[in-house]
Short mmCIF file of C-alpha atoms in Angstrom, two decimals:
data_model
loop_
_atom_site.label_atom_id
_atom_site.label_comp_id
_atom_site.label_asym_id
_atom_site.label_seq_id
_atom_site.Cartn_x
_atom_site.Cartn_y
_atom_site.Cartn_z
CA UNK N 1 170.25 -26.85 -15.85
CA UNK N 2 172.90 -24.33 -17.82
CA UNK N 3 173.83 -21.29 -15.74
CA UNK N 4 173.93 -18.51 -17.38
CA UNK N 5 176.97 -16.87 -18.06
CA UNK N 6 176.44 -13.16 -16.33
CA UNK N 7 179.55 -12.74 -17.97
CA UNK N 8 178.65 -12.81 -21.74
CA UNK N 9 176.54 -9.30 -22.67
CA UNK N 10 173.00 -9.61 -22.99
CA UNK N 11 172.15 -8.56 -26.75
CA UNK N 12 169.87 -5.89 -26.65
CA UNK N 13 166.39 -5.29 -29.06
CA UNK N 14 166.20 -2.90 -31.33
CA UNK N 15 162.85 -0.86 -31.00
CA UNK N 16 161.04 -0.53 -34.69
CA UNK N 17 161.11 3.33 -35.13
CA UNK N 18 157.77 3.46 -37.12
CA UNK N 19 156.21 2.15 -33.98
CA UNK N 20 158.28 4.78 -31.28
CA UNK N 21 156.83 7.68 -34.28
CA UNK N 22 153.02 6.36 -33.52
CA UNK N 23 153.48 5.98 -29.71
CA UNK N 24 154.87 9.84 -29.54
CA UNK N 25 151.57 10.69 -32.19
CA UNK N 26 149.17 8.92 -30.03
CA UNK N 27 150.85 11.15 -26.69
CA UNK N 28 150.95 14.49 -28.32
CA UNK N 29 146.98 14.26 -29.31
CA UNK N 30 146.58 13.36 -25.42
CA UNK N 31 148.71 16.34 -24.45
CA UNK N 32 146.51 18.28 -26.80
CA UNK N 33 143.35 17.13 -25.60
CA UNK N 34 144.35 17.60 -21.67
CA UNK N 35 145.04 21.31 -23.04
CA UNK N 36 142.20 22.13 -24.88
CA UNK N 37 140.32 21.06 -21.56
CA UNK N 38 142.78 22.93 -19.38
CA UNK N 39 141.69 25.94 -21.63
CA UNK N 40 137.96 25.57 -21.90
CA UNK N 41 136.58 27.83 -18.81
CA UNK N 42 134.42 26.43 -15.96
CA UNK N 43 131.75 28.11 -14.68
CA UNK N 44 131.92 30.24 -11.67
CA UNK N 45 130.25 28.97 -8.70
CA UNK N 46 128.97 32.14 -8.01
CA UNK N 47 126.55 31.68 -11.55
CA UNK N 48 125.47 28.54 -10.54
CA UNK N 49 123.84 29.63 -7.98
CA UNK N 50 122.19 33.10 -9.53
CA UNK N 51 121.09 30.40 -11.83
CA UNK N 52 119.52 27.39 -9.76
CA UNK N 53 117.56 30.80 -8.21
CA UNK N 54 116.46 32.17 -11.31
CA UNK N 55 115.24 28.82 -11.94
CA UNK N 56 113.72 28.74 -8.18
CA UNK N 57 111.32 32.30 -8.82
CA UNK N 58 110.66 31.01 -12.68
CA UNK N 59 109.14 27.76 -11.15
CA UNK N 60 107.25 29.68 -8.01
CA UNK N 61 105.94 32.25 -10.06
CA UNK N 62 104.26 30.00 -13.43
CA UNK N 63 102.64 28.04 -9.89
CA UNK N 64 100.83 31.42 -8.85
CA UNK N 65 100.39 31.76 -12.11
CA UNK N 66 98.86 29.08 -13.28
CA UNK N 67 96.98 29.88 -8.98
CA UNK N 68 95.54 33.08 -10.49
CA UNK N 69 94.02 31.49 -13.83
CA UNK N 70 92.26 29.42 -11.78
CA UNK N 71 91.15 32.24 -9.83
CA UNK N 72 90.31 34.47 -12.61
CA UNK N 73 88.58 31.11 -14.04
CA UNK N 74 86.13 30.73 -11.00
CA UNK N 75 85.33 33.81 -10.74
CA UNK N 76 83.76 34.15 -13.99
CA UNK N 77 81.92 31.49 -13.79
CA UNK N 78 80.43 32.37 -10.42
CA UNK N 79 79.82 35.82 -11.83
CA UNK N 80 77.79 33.84 -14.79
CA UNK N 81 75.56 32.07 -12.47
CA UNK N 82 74.93 35.18 -10.16
CA UNK N 83 73.87 37.51 -13.48
CA UNK N 84 71.95 34.02 -14.44
CA UNK N 85 69.68 33.41 -11.20
CA UNK N 86 69.46 37.14 -10.76
CA UNK N 87 67.63 37.38 -14.42
CA UNK N 88 65.46 34.51 -12.97
CA UNK N 89 64.52 36.11 -9.80
CA UNK N 90 63.46 38.48 -11.57
CA UNK N 91 61.83 36.11 -14.03
CA UNK N 92 59.98 34.94 -11.23
CA UNK N 93 58.82 38.65 -9.15
CA UNK N 94 57.59 39.94 -12.79
CA UNK N 95 55.19 37.08 -13.58
CA UNK N 96 54.40 36.80 -9.56
CA UNK N 97 53.73 40.87 -10.25
CA UNK N 98 51.60 40.65 -13.00
CA UNK N 99 50.03 37.14 -11.58
CA UNK N 100 48.77 40.07 -7.97
CA UNK N 101 47.32 42.30 -11.30
CA UNK N 102 45.46 40.38 -12.70
CA UNK N 103 44.13 38.04 -9.71
CA UNK N 104 42.64 41.81 -8.51
CA UNK N 105 41.47 42.57 -12.07
CA UNK N 106 38.94 39.26 -11.59
CA UNK N 107 36.28 40.65 -9.91
CA UNK N 108 36.24 43.52 -12.39
CA UNK N 109 35.50 40.96 -14.76
CA UNK N 110 33.26 39.45 -12.70
CA UNK N 111 30.59 42.46 -12.50
CA UNK N 112 30.95 43.05 -16.20
CA UNK N 113 29.14 39.91 -16.62
CA UNK N 114 26.94 40.39 -13.70
CA UNK N 115 26.07 43.39 -15.21
CA UNK N 116 25.99 42.58 -18.79
CA UNK N 117 23.70 39.00 -18.17
CA UNK N 118 20.08 38.58 -19.06
CA UNK N 119 18.87 38.81 -14.95
CA UNK N 120 19.61 42.93 -15.34
CA UNK N 121 18.75 45.02 -17.60
CA UNK N 122 21.43 46.97 -20.04
CA UNK N 123 18.98 50.42 -19.28
CA UNK N 124 17.85 52.26 -16.26
CA UNK N 125 19.23 53.56 -13.50
CA UNK N 126 20.14 50.42 -11.83
CA UNK N 127 22.75 49.82 -14.92
CA UNK N 128 24.19 52.75 -14.78
CA UNK N 129 25.03 52.20 -10.82
CA UNK N 130 26.38 48.68 -11.83
CA UNK N 131 28.59 50.59 -14.78
CA UNK N 132 30.20 52.88 -12.51
CA UNK N 133 30.90 50.35 -9.49
CA UNK N 134 33.04 48.45 -11.78
CA UNK N 135 34.79 51.37 -12.84
CA UNK N 136 35.99 52.46 -9.27
CA UNK N 137 36.95 49.03 -8.50
CA UNK N 138 39.38 49.15 -11.63
CA UNK N 139 40.83 52.12 -10.74
CA UNK N 140 41.34 51.08 -6.90
CA UNK N 141 43.21 48.00 -8.53
CA UNK N 142 45.25 50.29 -10.96
CA UNK N 143 46.10 52.71 -7.89
CA UNK N 144 46.86 49.70 -5.45
CA UNK N 145 49.42 49.11 -8.67
CA UNK N 146 50.95 53.18 -8.45
CA UNK N 147 49.08 53.88 -12.00
CA UNK N 148 46.75 57.21 -11.43
CA UNK N 149 45.63 59.49 -14.50
CA UNK N 150 46.80 62.97 -15.26
CA UNK N 151 44.68 65.61 -15.84
CA UNK N 152 46.07 68.30 -18.99
CA UNK N 153 42.74 71.08 -19.66
CA UNK N 154 44.62 74.22 -19.27
CA UNK N 155 48.22 73.40 -18.64
CA UNK N 156 50.93 73.89 -20.95
CA UNK N 157 51.58 71.78 -23.97
CA UNK N 158 54.87 69.32 -22.71
CA UNK N 159 55.85 67.07 -25.70
CA UNK N 160 57.17 64.71 -22.91
CA UNK N 161 53.42 64.05 -21.62
CA UNK N 162 51.56 64.65 -24.35
CA UNK N 163 50.60 64.26 -27.86
CA UNK N 164 48.67 66.33 -29.89
CA UNK N 165 46.41 65.04 -32.34
CA UNK N 166 44.85 68.74 -33.15
CA UNK N 167 45.09 72.77 -33.25
CA UNK N 168 42.71 75.20 -33.33
CA UNK N 169 42.53 78.76 -33.02
CA UNK N 170 41.08 80.10 -30.02
CA UNK N 171 40.67 83.30 -28.52
CA UNK N 172 40.58 82.13 -25.34
CA UNK N 173 43.26 80.56 -24.72
CA UNK N 174 47.24 81.31 -25.48
CA UNK N 175 48.45 79.37 -28.14
CA UNK N 176 49.93 76.09 -26.63
CA UNK N 177 47.50 75.53 -23.90
CA UNK N 178 45.44 72.13 -24.18
CA UNK N 179 41.98 73.23 -24.73
CA UNK N 180 40.10 69.43 -24.56
CA UNK N 181 41.76 65.91 -24.01
CA UNK N 182 40.54 63.03 -26.21
CA UNK N 183 42.20 60.56 -24.19
CA UNK N 184 43.61 59.82 -20.98
CA UNK N 185 47.66 60.06 -19.78
CA UNK N 186 48.12 57.67 -17.36
CA UNK N 187 51.41 57.32 -15.27
CA UNK N 188 52.73 54.58 -13.10
CA UNK N 189 54.53 56.89 -9.94
CA UNK N 190 57.24 59.07 -11.73
CA UNK N 191 57.24 57.35 -14.75
CA UNK N 192 54.48 57.99 -17.34
CA UNK N 193 53.22 54.62 -18.92
CA UNK N 194 50.84 56.71 -21.49
CA UNK N 195 50.79 60.06 -22.93
CA UNK N 196 47.43 62.22 -22.90
CA UNK N 197 46.16 63.29 -26.70
CA UNK N 198 45.30 66.75 -26.70
CA UNK N 199 43.97 69.92 -28.79
CA UNK N 200 46.07 72.52 -28.69
CA UNK N 201 45.10 76.09 -29.29
CA UNK N 202 46.94 78.31 -32.10
CA UNK N 203 46.40 80.89 -30.38
CA UNK N 204 43.99 83.95 -31.54
CA UNK N 205 43.27 84.26 -35.12
CA UNK N 206 45.22 86.49 -37.49
CA UNK N 207 43.53 90.10 -38.80
CA UNK N 208 43.96 89.65 -42.63
CA UNK N 209 46.97 92.78 -41.61
CA UNK N 210 48.59 90.13 -39.79
CA UNK N 211 48.52 87.54 -41.99
CA UNK N 212 49.44 90.31 -44.97
CA UNK N 213 52.19 91.39 -42.73
CA UNK N 214 53.92 87.68 -42.04
CA UNK N 215 53.71 86.36 -45.91
CA UNK N 216 56.31 89.98 -46.26
CA UNK N 217 58.06 88.25 -43.73
CA UNK N 218 57.75 85.35 -44.56
CA UNK N 219 59.11 86.95 -48.86
CA UNK N 220 62.02 88.53 -46.86
CA UNK N 221 63.84 85.70 -45.10
CA UNK N 222 63.04 83.77 -48.28
#
């Protein structure tokens, strides 16, 4: 092996100028990126906690809103079912009430058939008594249902209870007084079922002098 001669100086390697400038540019770029990162403001811990808190509250409110919506939909469904059930119950009650009334009227129909049958005469006192019996039975059935007629003769005309068919002059009855009842009116409890058809008095007939005075007054008004 050859021994190195330490007395002789080692040759110095020449560094390329182009390579050195490239390393210098890279180091400047790295330093610039590092400075940029240092300049970027960091989010403070307090703001991060506040944002986390707001997100949690928003999540809770969304869950509560969904729960309220579900409850509202269930309540609406329950209300619709309740209304449907009430309608059905009312219809059933109405049909049952009609059935009871018809059942009570059937004996009246039976008696009419007996009275009009060939075995019974269609004239005479017995026929009249049979018709009166049927009439009283029918009135009893209607009274059980709360239906009653009301008398109108002698009363003052009331458009809520009476229907005027005729208007006649009368010396014996004041104006707007009911003289005659053409068809009876009926009430059920406190509710009007049918108004009475009546004849109403127009009061005393006017004399020729009164008619002339009324004509003059009407001309003046015109």
